[in-house]
Structure formats: C-alpha cells, structure tokens
mmCIF file of C-alpha atoms and ligand atoms in Angstrom:
data_model
loop_
_atom_site.group_PDB
_atom_site.id
_atom_site.type_symbol
_atom_site.label_atom_id
_atom_site.label_comp_id
_atom_site.label_asym_id
_atom_site.label_seq_id
_atom_site.Cartn_x
_atom_site.Cartn_y
_atom_site.Cartn_z
ATOM 1 C CA MET B 1 -14.155 148.481 180.856
ATOM 2 C CA GLY B 2 -11.919 146.298 179.201
ATOM 3 C CA SER B 3 -9.192 145.523 181.373
ATOM 4 C CA GLU B 4 -11.408 143.677 184.003
ATOM 5 C CA ALA B 5 -11.603 140.275 183.385
ATOM 6 C CA VAL B 6 -14.580 138.127 184.565
ATOM 7 C CA ALA B 7 -14.326 134.350 184.405
ATOM 8 C CA PHE B 8 -17.448 132.444 183.341
ATOM 9 C CA SER B 9 -16.447 129.862 186.138
ATOM 10 C CA ARG B 10 -13.464 129.427 188.431
ATOM 11 C CA PRO B 11 -12.787 126.360 190.535
ATOM 12 C CA LEU B 12 -12.828 127.302 193.959
ATOM 13 C CA ILE B 13 -11.004 124.614 196.158
ATOM 14 C CA ALA B 14 -11.107 124.991 199.752
ATOM 15 C CA VAL B 15 -7.515 125.636 201.349
ATOM 16 C CA GLU B 16 -7.639 122.616 203.925
ATOM 17 C CA ALA B 17 -7.850 120.427 200.651
ATOM 18 C CA GLN B 18 -4.111 120.711 200.312
ATOM 19 C CA ALA B 19 -3.387 119.250 203.808
ATOM 20 C CA GLU B 20 -6.187 116.459 203.206
ATOM 21 C CA ILE B 21 -4.425 115.533 199.843
ATOM 22 C CA GLU B 22 -1.030 115.397 201.733
ATOM 23 C CA ARG B 23 -2.404 113.103 204.396
ATOM 24 C CA VAL B 24 -3.808 110.774 201.967
ATOM 25 C CA LEU B 25 -0.770 110.627 199.814
ATOM 26 C CA ALA B 26 1.289 109.639 202.755
ATOM 27 C CA SER B 27 -1.209 107.381 203.963
ATOM 28 C CA GLY B 28 0.144 104.801 201.599
ATOM 29 C CA TRP B 29 -3.272 104.103 200.227
ATOM 30 C CA VAL B 30 -4.471 106.655 197.018
ATOM 31 C CA THR B 31 -6.841 104.812 194.806
ATOM 32 C CA THR B 32 -10.664 103.818 195.872
ATOM 33 C CA GLY B 33 -10.227 102.964 199.639
ATOM 34 C CA PRO B 34 -11.493 104.601 203.024
ATOM 35 C CA GLU B 35 -11.326 108.277 201.841
ATOM 36 C CA CYS B 36 -14.089 107.319 199.308
ATOM 37 C CA THR B 37 -16.079 105.505 201.921
ATOM 38 C CA ALA B 38 -15.949 108.727 204.241
ATOM 39 C CA PHE B 39 -16.755 110.986 201.259
ATOM 40 C CA GLU B 40 -19.620 108.749 200.292
ATOM 41 C CA GLU B 41 -21.111 108.819 203.901
ATOM 42 C CA GLU B 42 -21.111 112.432 204.090
ATOM 43 C CA PHE B 43 -22.319 113.151 200.822
ATOM 44 C CA ALA B 44 -25.306 110.743 201.213
ATOM 45 C CA ALA B 45 -25.844 112.409 204.412
ATOM 46 C CA TRP B 46 -25.519 115.982 202.614
ATOM 47 C CA VAL B 47 -28.440 114.869 199.912
ATOM 48 C CA GLY B 48 -30.711 112.649 202.565
ATOM 49 C CA ALA B 49 -29.865 109.330 200.420
ATOM 50 C CA GLU B 50 -29.346 106.134 201.875
ATOM 51 C CA HIS B 51 -26.492 105.279 200.078
ATOM 52 C CA ALA B 52 -24.051 107.483 197.952
ATOM 53 C CA VAL B 53 -21.525 105.542 195.497
ATOM 54 C CA THR B 54 -18.382 107.613 194.244
ATOM 55 C CA VAL B 55 -17.615 107.072 190.463
ATOM 56 C CA ALA B 56 -15.309 108.760 187.945
ATOM 57 C CA SER B 57 -17.551 111.258 186.353
ATOM 58 C CA CYS B 58 -21.368 112.039 186.143
ATOM 59 C CA THR B 59 -20.995 110.443 182.846
ATOM 60 C CA ALA B 60 -20.090 107.055 184.135
ATOM 61 C CA ALA B 61 -22.880 107.479 186.829
ATOM 62 C CA ILE B 62 -25.404 107.950 184.571
ATOM 63 C CA GLU B 63 -24.063 104.776 182.237
ATOM 64 C CA LEU B 64 -23.990 102.637 185.237
ATOM 65 C CA SER B 65 -27.535 103.814 186.417
ATOM 66 C CA LEU B 66 -28.565 102.633 183.126
ATOM 67 C CA ARG B 67 -26.908 99.411 183.032
ATOM 68 C CA ALA B 68 -28.250 98.735 186.362
ATOM 69 C CA LEU B 69 -31.718 98.663 185.004
ATOM 70 C CA HIS B 70 -30.784 95.460 182.860
ATOM 71 C CA LEU B 71 -33.016 96.532 179.688
ATOM 72 C CA PRO B 72 -32.601 94.786 176.361
ATOM 73 C CA GLU B 73 -30.189 95.878 173.912
ATOM 74 C CA GLY B 74 -31.461 98.969 172.053
ATOM 75 C CA ALA B 75 -34.205 99.714 174.673
ATOM 76 C CA LYS B 76 -35.400 103.357 174.362
ATOM 77 C CA VAL B 77 -34.203 106.022 176.676
ATOM 78 C CA LEU B 78 -35.774 109.689 176.764
ATOM 79 C CA VAL B 79 -33.366 112.420 177.206
ATOM 80 C CA PRO B 80 -33.865 116.188 176.477
ATOM 81 C CA THR B 81 -32.277 117.374 173.121
ATOM 82 C CA ILE B 82 -30.932 120.321 175.208
ATOM 83 C CA THR B 83 -28.628 118.775 177.575
ATOM 84 C CA PHE B 84 -24.838 118.061 177.720
ATOM 85 C CA CYS B 85 -23.638 115.478 174.800
ATOM 86 C CA GLY B 86 -21.827 113.442 177.665
ATOM 87 C CA ALA B 87 -25.400 112.355 178.920
ATOM 88 C CA VAL B 88 -26.469 111.065 175.611
ATOM 89 C CA GLY B 89 -23.252 109.377 174.909
ATOM 90 C CA ALA B 90 -23.664 107.730 178.342
ATOM 91 C CA ILE B 91 -27.044 106.096 177.028
ATOM 92 C CA VAL B 92 -25.159 104.917 173.686
ATOM 93 C CA HIS B 93 -22.470 103.328 175.845
ATOM 94 C CA ALA B 94 -24.851 101.503 177.862
ATOM 95 C CA GLY B 95 -26.292 99.732 174.668
ATOM 96 C CA LEU B 96 -29.367 101.755 174.471
ATOM 97 C CA THR B 97 -30.823 103.963 172.086
ATOM 98 C CA PRO B 98 -31.376 107.870 173.107
ATOM 99 C CA VAL B 99 -34.794 109.444 172.103
ATOM 100 C CA LEU B 100 -34.499 113.141 172.056
ATOM 101 C CA VAL B 101 -37.546 115.214 173.664
ATOM 102 C CA ASP B 102 -38.046 118.535 172.489
ATOM 103 C CA VAL B 103 -38.191 121.312 175.335
ATOM 104 C CA GLU B 104 -40.643 124.116 176.057
ATOM 105 C CA ALA B 105 -39.725 127.283 174.422
ATOM 106 C CA ASP B 106 -40.384 129.294 177.612
ATOM 107 C CA THR B 107 -38.300 127.052 179.971
ATOM 108 C CA GLY B 108 -35.831 125.409 177.861
ATOM 109 C CA MET B 109 -36.956 122.172 179.659
ATOM 110 C CA VAL B 110 -38.735 119.240 179.175
ATOM 111 C CA SER B 111 -42.262 119.321 179.917
ATOM 112 C CA PRO B 112 -45.043 116.387 180.674
ATOM 113 C CA ALA B 113 -46.509 117.397 177.125
ATOM 114 C CA THR B 114 -43.185 116.918 175.190
ATOM 115 C CA CYS B 115 -42.476 113.626 177.378
ATOM 116 C CA THR B 116 -45.843 112.426 176.208
ATOM 117 C CA ALA B 117 -45.374 113.199 172.693
ATOM 118 C CA ALA B 118 -41.759 111.657 172.741
ATOM 119 C CA ALA B 119 -42.808 108.419 174.298
ATOM 120 C CA ARG B 120 -45.931 108.017 171.662
ATOM 121 C CA ALA B 121 -43.431 109.040 168.979
ATOM 122 C CA CYS B 122 -41.203 106.262 169.595
ATOM 123 C CA GLY B 123 -43.827 103.544 170.199
ATOM 124 C CA GLY B 124 -43.080 103.475 174.229
ATOM 125 C CA ALA B 125 -40.153 104.421 176.262
ATOM 126 C CA ASP B 126 -38.326 102.039 178.525
ATOM 127 C CA ALA B 127 -36.561 104.617 180.533
ATOM 128 C CA MET B 128 -35.820 108.326 180.796
ATOM 129 C CA VAL B 129 -33.157 110.389 182.051
ATOM 130 C CA VAL B 130 -34.205 113.506 183.652
ATOM 131 C CA LEU B 131 -32.168 116.848 183.567
ATOM 132 C CA HIS B 132 -32.669 119.640 186.324
ATOM 133 C CA PHE B 133 -31.272 122.122 183.788
ATOM 134 C CA MET B 134 -29.206 125.136 185.377
ATOM 135 C CA GLY B 135 -30.363 123.780 188.879
ATOM 136 C CA TYR B 136 -34.073 124.373 188.471
ATOM 137 C CA PRO B 137 -36.238 121.716 189.962
ATOM 138 C CA ALA B 138 -37.924 119.379 187.118
ATOM 139 C CA PRO B 139 -40.838 117.478 188.232
ATOM 140 C CA VAL B 140 -39.451 114.300 188.228
ATOM 141 C CA GLU B 141 -42.567 112.130 189.147
ATOM 142 C CA GLU B 142 -44.852 114.193 186.691
ATOM 143 C CA LEU B 143 -42.292 113.655 183.870
ATOM 144 C CA ALA B 144 -42.223 109.648 184.533
ATOM 145 C CA GLU B 145 -45.761 109.733 184.621
ATOM 146 C CA ALA B 146 -46.310 111.672 181.489
ATOM 147 C CA ALA B 147 -43.612 109.170 179.812
ATOM 148 C CA GLY B 148 -45.516 106.321 180.788
ATOM 149 C CA LEU B 149 -42.796 105.005 183.216
ATOM 150 C CA PRO B 150 -42.424 103.865 186.759
ATOM 151 C CA ILE B 151 -40.175 106.422 188.665
ATOM 152 C CA TRP B 152 -37.458 103.280 189.141
ATOM 153 C CA ARG B 153 -37.045 103.713 185.384
ATOM 154 C CA VAL B 154 -35.889 107.237 185.989
ATOM 155 C CA VAL B 155 -32.294 108.079 186.102
ATOM 156 C CA GLU B 156 -31.683 111.855 187.138
ATOM 157 C CA ASP B 157 -28.794 113.727 185.542
ATOM 158 C CA ALA B 158 -28.210 115.731 188.609
ATOM 159 C CA ALA B 159 -24.739 117.355 187.322
ATOM 160 C CA HIS B 160 -26.279 120.798 188.043
ATOM 161 C CA ALA B 161 -28.706 120.031 190.549
ATOM 162 C CA LEU B 162 -26.653 119.623 194.003
ATOM 163 C CA GLY B 163 -28.870 121.698 196.360
ATOM 164 C CA THR B 164 -31.966 121.551 194.061
ATOM 165 C CA TYR B 165 -35.158 120.727 195.791
ATOM 166 C CA VAL B 166 -38.429 119.277 194.033
ATOM 167 C CA ASP B 167 -40.846 120.702 196.182
ATOM 168 C CA ASP B 168 -39.730 119.791 199.646
ATOM 169 C CA ARG B 169 -37.537 117.120 198.540
ATOM 170 C CA GLN B 170 -33.941 117.168 198.024
ATOM 171 C CA VAL B 171 -32.413 115.803 194.690
ATOM 172 C CA GLY B 172 -30.906 112.911 195.429
ATOM 173 C CA SER B 173 -33.480 111.109 196.985
ATOM 174 C CA ILE B 174 -36.360 111.162 194.819
ATOM 175 C CA SER B 175 -35.646 108.669 192.048
ATOM 176 C CA LYS B 176 -33.814 105.393 192.174
ATOM 177 C CA SER B 177 -30.800 106.733 191.176
ATOM 178 C CA THR B 178 -29.450 110.424 190.892
ATOM 179 C CA CYS B 179 -26.115 111.199 189.339
ATOM 180 C CA PHE B 180 -23.759 114.033 190.395
ATOM 181 C CA SER B 181 -20.698 115.998 188.789
ATOM 182 C CA PHE B 182 -17.492 117.069 190.497
ATOM 183 C CA TYR B 183 -16.326 118.572 187.113
ATOM 184 C CA ALA B 184 -14.329 121.668 187.438
ATOM 185 C CA THR B 185 -17.037 124.077 187.026
ATOM 186 C CA LYS B 186 -19.710 122.213 188.881
ATOM 187 C CA ASN B 187 -21.159 123.200 192.147
ATOM 188 C CA LEU B 188 -18.923 120.949 194.239
ATOM 189 C CA PRO B 189 -15.738 120.940 192.074
ATOM 190 C CA ILE B 190 -13.058 118.559 192.774
ATOM 191 C CA GLY B 191 -11.710 118.888 189.079
ATOM 192 C CA GLU B 192 -13.003 115.210 187.754
ATOM 193 C CA GLY B 193 -15.285 113.056 189.657
ATOM 194 C CA GLY B 194 -19.063 111.608 190.234
ATOM 195 C CA MET B 195 -21.546 110.037 192.549
ATOM 196 C CA ILE B 196 -24.610 107.899 192.471
ATOM 197 C CA THR B 197 -27.052 108.503 195.220
ATOM 198 C CA THR B 198 -30.053 105.827 195.881
ATOM 199 C CA ASP B 199 -32.014 104.622 198.662
ATOM 200 C CA ASP B 200 -31.935 100.927 196.784
ATOM 201 C CA ASP B 201 -29.239 98.772 198.780
ATOM 202 C CA GLU B 202 -29.141 96.257 195.708
ATOM 203 C CA LEU B 203 -28.387 99.153 193.371
ATOM 204 C CA ALA B 204 -25.456 100.460 195.343
ATOM 205 C CA ALA B 205 -24.093 97.124 195.700
ATOM 206 C CA TRP B 206 -24.174 96.362 191.997
ATOM 207 C CA VAL B 207 -22.639 99.770 191.435
ATOM 208 C CA ARG B 208 -19.831 99.324 193.608
ATOM 209 C CA LYS B 209 -18.924 96.302 191.757
ATOM 210 C CA ALA B 210 -19.536 97.328 188.332
ATOM 211 C CA ARG B 211 -17.400 100.693 188.651
ATOM 212 C CA LEU B 212 -14.518 98.545 189.047
ATOM 213 C CA HIS B 213 -14.579 96.049 186.464
ATOM 214 C CA GLY B 214 -17.398 93.774 188.045
ATOM 215 C CA MET B 215 -14.946 92.350 190.554
ATOM 216 C CA SER B 216 -16.681 90.728 193.382
ATOM 217 C CA SER B 217 -14.242 92.372 195.989
ATOM 218 C CA ASP B 218 -12.136 95.728 195.338
ATOM 219 C CA ALA B 219 -8.437 95.977 196.146
ATOM 220 C CA TRP B 220 -9.143 97.778 199.496
ATOM 221 C CA ARG B 221 -11.146 95.201 200.824
ATOM 222 C CA ARG B 222 -8.527 92.486 199.463
ATOM 223 C CA TYR B 223 -5.654 94.083 201.245
ATOM 224 C CA LEU B 224 -7.182 94.908 204.467
ATOM 225 C CA PRO B 225 -6.135 92.549 207.601
ATOM 226 C CA GLY B 226 -7.895 88.929 206.821
ATOM 227 C CA GLY B 227 -8.770 90.218 203.396
ATOM 228 C CA SER B 228 -8.570 87.724 200.446
ATOM 229 C CA TRP B 229 -6.837 87.802 197.406
ATOM 230 C CA ARG B 230 -10.084 86.022 195.850
ATOM 231 C CA TYR B 231 -12.309 87.798 193.628
ATOM 232 C CA SER B 232 -14.714 87.013 190.964
ATOM 233 C CA VAL B 233 -16.714 88.397 187.812
ATOM 234 C CA THR B 234 -20.470 87.514 186.993
ATOM 235 C CA GLU B 235 -20.941 90.410 184.312
ATOM 236 C CA ALA B 236 -19.139 93.041 182.622
ATOM 237 C CA GLY B 237 -18.117 95.921 184.415
ATOM 238 C CA VAL B 238 -16.285 99.420 183.657
ATOM 239 C CA LYS B 239 -13.331 101.234 184.846
ATOM 240 C CA ALA B 240 -15.070 104.042 186.647
ATOM 241 C CA ASN B 241 -13.851 104.441 190.370
ATOM 242 C CA LEU B 242 -12.700 107.548 192.169
ATOM 243 C CA SER B 243 -9.422 107.820 193.860
ATOM 244 C CA ASP B 244 -9.057 108.574 197.361
ATOM 245 C CA VAL B 245 -7.259 111.911 196.308
ATOM 246 C CA GLN B 246 -10.038 113.016 194.734
ATOM 247 C CA ALA B 247 -12.252 111.885 197.477
ATOM 248 C CA ALA B 248 -10.033 113.921 200.052
ATOM 249 C CA ILE B 249 -10.516 117.088 198.049
ATOM 250 C CA GLY B 250 -14.537 116.374 197.792
ATOM 251 C CA ARG B 251 -14.739 115.913 201.644
ATOM 252 C CA ALA B 252 -12.778 119.295 202.151
ATOM 253 C CA GLN B 253 -15.310 120.911 199.925
ATOM 254 C CA LEU B 254 -18.354 119.520 201.170
ATOM 255 C CA ARG B 255 -18.008 121.126 204.440
ATOM 256 C CA HIS B 256 -17.999 124.576 202.553
ATOM 257 C CA LEU B 257 -21.096 123.551 200.240
ATOM 258 C CA ASP B 258 -24.061 125.255 202.515
ATOM 259 C CA GLN B 259 -22.262 128.541 202.620
ATOM 260 C CA TRP B 260 -21.476 128.135 198.636
ATOM 261 C CA GLN B 261 -24.944 127.413 197.540
ATOM 262 C CA ARG B 262 -25.942 130.545 199.569
ATOM 263 C CA ARG B 263 -23.538 132.508 197.801
ATOM 264 C CA ARG B 264 -24.901 131.317 194.444
ATOM 265 C CA ALA B 265 -28.239 132.323 195.552
ATOM 266 C CA ASP B 266 -27.030 135.907 196.425
ATOM 267 C CA ILE B 267 -25.282 136.106 193.274
ATOM 268 C CA ALA B 268 -28.429 135.251 191.108
ATOM 269 C CA ALA B 269 -30.495 137.878 193.295
ATOM 270 C CA ARG B 270 -27.985 140.368 192.433
ATOM 271 C CA TYR B 271 -28.100 139.666 188.793
ATOM 272 C CA SER B 272 -31.927 139.517 188.792
ATOM 273 C CA ALA B 273 -32.205 142.842 190.645
ATOM 274 C CA ALA B 274 -29.693 144.740 188.360
ATOM 275 C CA LEU B 275 -30.953 143.282 185.268
ATOM 276 C CA ALA B 276 -34.883 143.422 185.781
ATOM 277 C CA ASP B 277 -35.378 146.479 183.598
ATOM 278 C CA VAL B 278 -33.065 145.702 180.497
ATOM 279 C CA ARG B 279 -35.193 145.834 177.473
ATOM 280 C CA GLY B 280 -35.093 142.326 175.547
ATOM 281 C CA LEU B 281 -33.166 140.515 178.402
ATOM 282 C CA GLU B 282 -35.289 137.696 179.798
ATOM 283 C CA LEU B 283 -34.214 136.512 183.321
ATOM 284 C CA PRO B 284 -34.302 133.164 184.709
ATOM 285 C CA GLN B 285 -37.393 132.228 186.720
ATOM 286 C CA LEU B 286 -37.305 131.284 190.695
ATOM 287 C CA PRO B 287 -39.420 128.062 190.912
ATOM 288 C CA VAL B 288 -42.723 128.571 192.617
ATOM 289 C CA ARG B 289 -41.868 125.391 194.642
ATOM 290 C CA GLY B 290 -38.763 123.824 195.480
ATOM 291 C CA ARG B 291 -35.399 125.387 195.472
ATOM 292 C CA HIS B 292 -33.103 126.171 192.387
ATOM 293 C CA ALA B 293 -29.397 125.113 192.792
ATOM 294 C CA TRP B 294 -28.174 128.092 190.625
ATOM 295 C CA HIS B 295 -25.457 126.154 188.983
ATOM 296 C CA LEU B 296 -26.230 128.207 185.958
ATOM 297 C CA TYR B 297 -27.583 131.828 185.469
ATOM 298 C CA VAL B 298 -29.111 131.809 182.008
ATOM 299 C CA VAL B 299 -30.754 134.710 180.474
ATOM 300 C CA ARG B 300 -32.595 134.915 177.217
ATOM 301 C CA VAL B 301 -31.700 137.407 174.647
ATOM 302 C CA LYS B 302 -34.654 138.145 172.887
ATOM 303 C CA PRO B 303 -35.380 140.311 169.617
ATOM 304 C CA GLY B 304 -36.029 143.455 171.755
ATOM 305 C CA PHE B 305 -32.209 143.557 172.728
ATOM 306 C CA ALA B 306 -30.035 145.596 170.739
ATOM 307 C CA ARG B 307 -28.040 142.562 169.572
ATOM 308 C CA ASP B 308 -28.329 139.110 168.922
ATOM 309 C CA ARG B 309 -26.988 136.478 171.397
ATOM 310 C CA ASP B 310 -23.873 135.704 169.590
ATOM 311 C CA SER B 311 -22.627 139.676 168.651
ATOM 312 C CA LEU B 312 -23.624 140.042 172.375
ATOM 313 C CA THR B 313 -21.178 137.275 173.482
ATOM 314 C CA GLU B 314 -18.440 138.584 171.290
ATOM 315 C CA HIS B 315 -19.075 142.053 172.524
ATOM 316 C CA LEU B 316 -18.610 140.971 175.992
ATOM 317 C CA GLY B 317 -15.703 138.587 175.345
ATOM 318 C CA ALA B 318 -13.864 141.845 173.982
ATOM 319 C CA ALA B 319 -15.043 143.467 177.344
ATOM 320 C CA GLY B 320 -12.946 140.471 179.401
ATOM 321 C CA ILE B 321 -16.265 138.977 180.326
ATOM 322 C CA GLY B 322 -16.625 135.194 179.914
ATOM 323 C CA THR B 323 -19.850 133.730 179.040
ATOM 324 C CA SER B 324 -21.150 130.084 177.743
ATOM 325 C CA VAL B 325 -23.916 128.711 176.112
ATOM 326 C CA HIS B 326 -25.908 125.749 177.368
ATOM 327 C CA PHE B 327 -26.542 123.669 175.650
ATOM 328 C CA ILE B 328 -26.276 123.306 171.804
ATOM 329 C CA PRO B 329 -29.143 120.896 171.111
ATOM 330 C CA LEU B 330 -28.107 117.497 170.283
ATOM 331 C CA HIS B 331 -30.246 117.263 166.994
ATOM 332 C CA HIS B 332 -27.900 119.823 165.851
ATOM 333 C CA MET B 333 -25.107 117.462 166.179
ATOM 334 C CA PRO B 334 -24.326 114.842 163.191
ATOM 335 C CA TYR B 335 -23.770 112.027 165.385
ATOM 336 C CA PHE B 336 -26.717 112.367 167.452
ATOM 337 C CA ARG B 337 -28.946 112.785 164.417
ATOM 338 C CA VAL B 338 -27.814 109.343 163.150
ATOM 339 C CA VAL B 339 -27.778 107.382 166.652
ATOM 340 C CA ALA B 340 -30.642 109.033 168.423
ATOM 341 C CA GLU B 341 -34.487 108.684 167.409
ATOM 342 C CA THR B 342 -36.037 112.146 166.823
ATOM 343 C CA PRO B 343 -39.820 112.986 166.325
ATOM 344 C CA PRO B 344 -41.350 113.612 163.224
ATOM 345 C CA GLY B 345 -42.290 116.889 164.169
ATOM 346 C CA GLY B 346 -38.582 118.104 164.685
ATOM 347 C CA PHE B 347 -37.869 120.544 167.794
ATOM 348 C CA PRO B 348 -39.719 123.616 167.617
ATOM 349 C CA GLY B 349 -39.279 124.333 171.320
ATOM 350 C CA ALA B 350 -35.570 123.894 171.406
ATOM 351 C CA ASP B 351 -34.805 125.556 167.949
ATOM 352 C CA ALA B 352 -36.678 128.512 169.036
ATOM 353 C CA VAL B 353 -34.882 128.962 172.712
ATOM 354 C CA PHE B 354 -31.402 128.011 171.630
ATOM 355 C CA PRO B 355 -30.439 131.012 169.968
ATOM 356 C CA GLU B 356 -31.577 133.372 172.958
ATOM 357 C CA LEU B 357 -29.612 131.341 175.665
ATOM 358 C CA LEU B 358 -26.545 133.210 177.355
ATOM 359 C CA SER B 359 -24.761 131.884 180.497
ATOM 360 C CA LEU B 360 -23.491 134.533 182.434
ATOM 361 C CA PRO B 361 -20.535 133.984 184.782
ATOM 362 C CA MET B 362 -21.736 132.119 187.687
ATOM 363 C CA HIS B 363 -19.582 130.442 190.314
ATOM 364 C CA GLN B 364 -19.225 130.389 194.443
ATOM 365 C CA GLY B 365 -16.024 132.829 194.164
ATOM 366 C CA LEU B 366 -17.690 135.367 191.991
ATOM 367 C CA THR B 367 -17.479 138.980 193.961
ATOM 368 C CA ASP B 368 -20.307 141.273 193.946
ATOM 369 C CA ASP B 369 -17.995 143.738 191.937
ATOM 370 C CA GLU B 370 -17.415 140.969 189.306
ATOM 371 C CA VAL B 371 -21.295 140.695 189.241
ATOM 372 C CA ASP B 372 -21.694 144.384 188.786
ATOM 373 C CA THR B 373 -19.217 144.604 185.822
ATOM 374 C CA VAL B 374 -21.133 142.052 184.232
ATOM 375 C CA CYS B 375 -24.204 143.944 184.685
ATOM 376 C CA ALA B 376 -22.878 147.159 183.607
ATOM 377 C CA ALA B 377 -21.582 145.560 180.348
ATOM 378 C CA LEU B 378 -25.073 144.236 179.471
ATOM 379 C CA ILE B 379 -26.743 147.807 180.070
ATOM 380 C CA GLU B 380 -24.078 149.294 177.964
ATOM 381 C CA ALA B 381 -24.250 146.875 175.137
ATOM 382 C CA ASN B 382 -27.915 147.311 174.746
ATOM 383 C CA THR B 383 -27.570 151.160 174.657
ATOM 384 C CA HIS B 384 -24.469 151.812 172.923
ATOM 385 C CA ILE B 385 -24.057 150.419 169.248
ATOM 386 C CA THR B 386 -20.482 151.938 167.490
ATOM 387 C CA ALA B 387 -20.604 153.305 163.934
ATOM 388 C CA GLN B 388 -18.643 150.318 163.033
ATOM 389 C CA GLU B 389 -21.223 148.009 164.339
ATOM 390 C CA VAL B 390 -24.145 149.852 162.666
ATOM 391 C CA VAL B 391 -22.386 149.662 159.187
ATOM 392 C CA GLN B 392 -21.737 146.027 159.720
HETATM 393 C C1 PLP H 1 -21.216 118.136 183.220
HETATM 394 C C2 PLP H 1 -22.607 117.606 182.865
HETATM 395 C C3 PLP H 1 -22.443 116.262 182.744
HETATM 396 C C4 PLP H 1 -21.057 115.209 182.822
HETATM 397 O O1 PLP H 1 -20.543 115.358 184.189
HETATM 398 P P1 PLP H 1 -19.013 115.044 183.759
HETATM 399 O O2 PLP H 1 -18.711 114.701 185.588
HETATM 400 O O3 PLP H 1 -17.935 115.633 183.323
HETATM 401 O O4 PLP H 1 -19.075 113.527 183.420
HETATM 402 C C5 PLP H 1 -23.620 115.538 182.550
HETATM 403 N N1 PLP H 1 -24.520 116.267 182.167
HETATM 404 C C6 PLP H 1 -24.759 117.526 182.429
HETATM 405 C C7 PLP H 1 -26.048 118.319 182.427
HETATM 406 C C8 PLP H 1 -23.668 118.286 182.677
HETATM 407 O O5 PLP H 1 -23.707 119.583 182.714
#
C-alpha cells in the first residue's frame, strides 16, 4: 500500500473522439451546428425523450428550464439542501427564491414528508428541482404531489442520473424538463456540456432560442443556403450553447454508454460484496424498483467504524486513494443561508447524514484491482490504528 494511486475519478474519452474532433475542425463549422443536432437526436433516442437540446452545462440547463416556466420574480423553488451548489445558483440566476428541503437521515435524499414540510413552511412552493442523488431514482411524481405541485412545475436535476430508471421509466422522459451534465466526472464526460430533454415541442423551441441570446434564428441556420441574415429577439436569453466540437466528443462517448453503465454496476457490486461485513460501514442500497445509474458509490461511515469520516478520508488519501464528499449541505454555506429560505426546524436529517458521507472512487475506467485496493485499504483502516493515531 502507499504506492498505488487510485483516482477518485478519471475522464475516459473514447479514442474515436480524436478523429471526430479533427473532422469537425476541418469542416469549417465549429460552434453550434449540425454536430449538435446529431448529438441531440442520438441522445434523445438513448433516453427515450421526444427532444434533446444541447446547452453549455447542467447548471445552464436548470436555469433555462426554470426560466421557461415564466414564474413571477422571487417565486419559490424547492431544492434539497444536500445537492451541488450550482443547482441552487441556477435558481437564483433565474430570478427565483430557493427553498432548501431537508433530506432523510437514512437515504440522504428528500422524501414526500420533507417536501410537504418545506412547502408548508414557505407558504406554498411554485416549482421544485428534483435530484436523483448518486444516480438513485427519486420518485419524481410522488415528490411533486407531496409538494402540492403539478408535474410540469418539476425540473429534474439528472446530473447523476444518466441511465437511471424510476420504476420502468427512464430519467429524461418523466417530467417536462430534465437536465443532464457532461462535466468531466459525470457518466458521459465531454469535459463541459449539458442537455435538456423534454417531450414538449414548445419548451424545446423556447430553449433553442434562449440558449443563444434569445435570437429567433441561430447562426447555423442563417448561414445555410437560402438562410437569411435576419433575426429578432423577443425576450432576454443567455449565452449557453454547446459547440460542435464538444458535440462530436459527446456522440463518440454515447456509443460506449451502455457498456460503461454496465461497468459501473459491476464496480458497485464488487464494492458491495467486498465491504458487506465491514463493521461501521453502511453500504449504498439498490433501488427496490427502477435502476441505479451508479454515478457515485457513497458509503456511510458510522460510529461503529474505527475512524470518523474525516480521519478516514485523510488515511485513504495518504495511501493514494482519492475520495470525495457529496455534498456539503447548502445551509452550511453563508451565501445560501442568506438567499435561500430555510425551515424553522432546521435540517436534522442533513446534519445527521453529512458527517458520515464518503464517496469512493467510481468511474467507468476503474479496474477490478483498483476496487480491491480501495476495499483492502478500508478494511485495514478499520482494524489497524497506529500508536501515533491513538495518542492523537
Ligand atoms: C455536476 C452537477 C451539476 C452541474 O453540472 P454542470 O454541467 O457542471 O453545470 C448540477 N447538479 C449536480 C447534482 C451535479 O452533480
């Protein structure tokens, strides 16, 4: 031990992507154009949605999906307190008020009960961002109902959920608007990028305009034979389009996605088998219904373990094993304490679960040997405490 290094995450880019990038660079068109259109069609088919619209990031996808609801300024949007800060930033940038929702201590996810409580405490929610945390399916429709919202007021943050199924329905085809990320660590890494999927023709058309300054015709269509230089703007948009170079990488990656998802499930099963009997370590649950996308493999370091989460993280780090924590609750951050509404009773669920959360290395390129190295290090960390550590 000590010399092996196991990265928490490593972006795996298909070798064909290089030739695809060169093809696009040589084509004379590098920004949003035919490559993005092809990626959108192939992605929509993969998730089973009518439309997919490329955008610059999942954060932009969430902001645009919320803007598309045309809610009044300051309208209230429920969001879990255990999520990525960008998801809440998107609510603020859409001109809306985030309302932080507590999570259940046993799952780390919001429940119908916590959604109902948060909606009541804020005097009624106007919309909700549902997170499929780690890739575990969140019951979108039940949560919407518990919050007193119709399904079209729900935006799904599917940054972890490419390949997740809620019951027999794939994420991307359930609510009106689902947001995916192609950030370097996500299940389909491009480096940067995002996608909105929807079955709603109007929403898709609106996002296509809004992602590029609100212009009525994008540059690609203006330059097509017979295209016109004319365009107009009827409302403010943002600059959040994807480039054809990124889309070319995405298309090459998508051809490997089925295989990569199977690999993630195998890695999760290997972890769970090797760690099943480790005292004080609680392992992630498989969904009773639906399918886990295994974006993250999150264990809980319980009081029965020989070290607490933070000292375990340091110990693994010293052994060359990268880990992470998803996520620091947003109510622990000064900015969100100011801009977000928080329930009077605080966040007992999130505060209980946060100190125990530990994300182990998980990516499609992780080898069996690397998984075994991580498991051996965890088992060792639970049994051998050095004299020096005891003194501390
Ligand atoms: C990564 C992530 C995002 C943001 O994705 P970007 O594409 O980087 O904007 C949003 N929500 C969650 C839960 C994430 O993990």
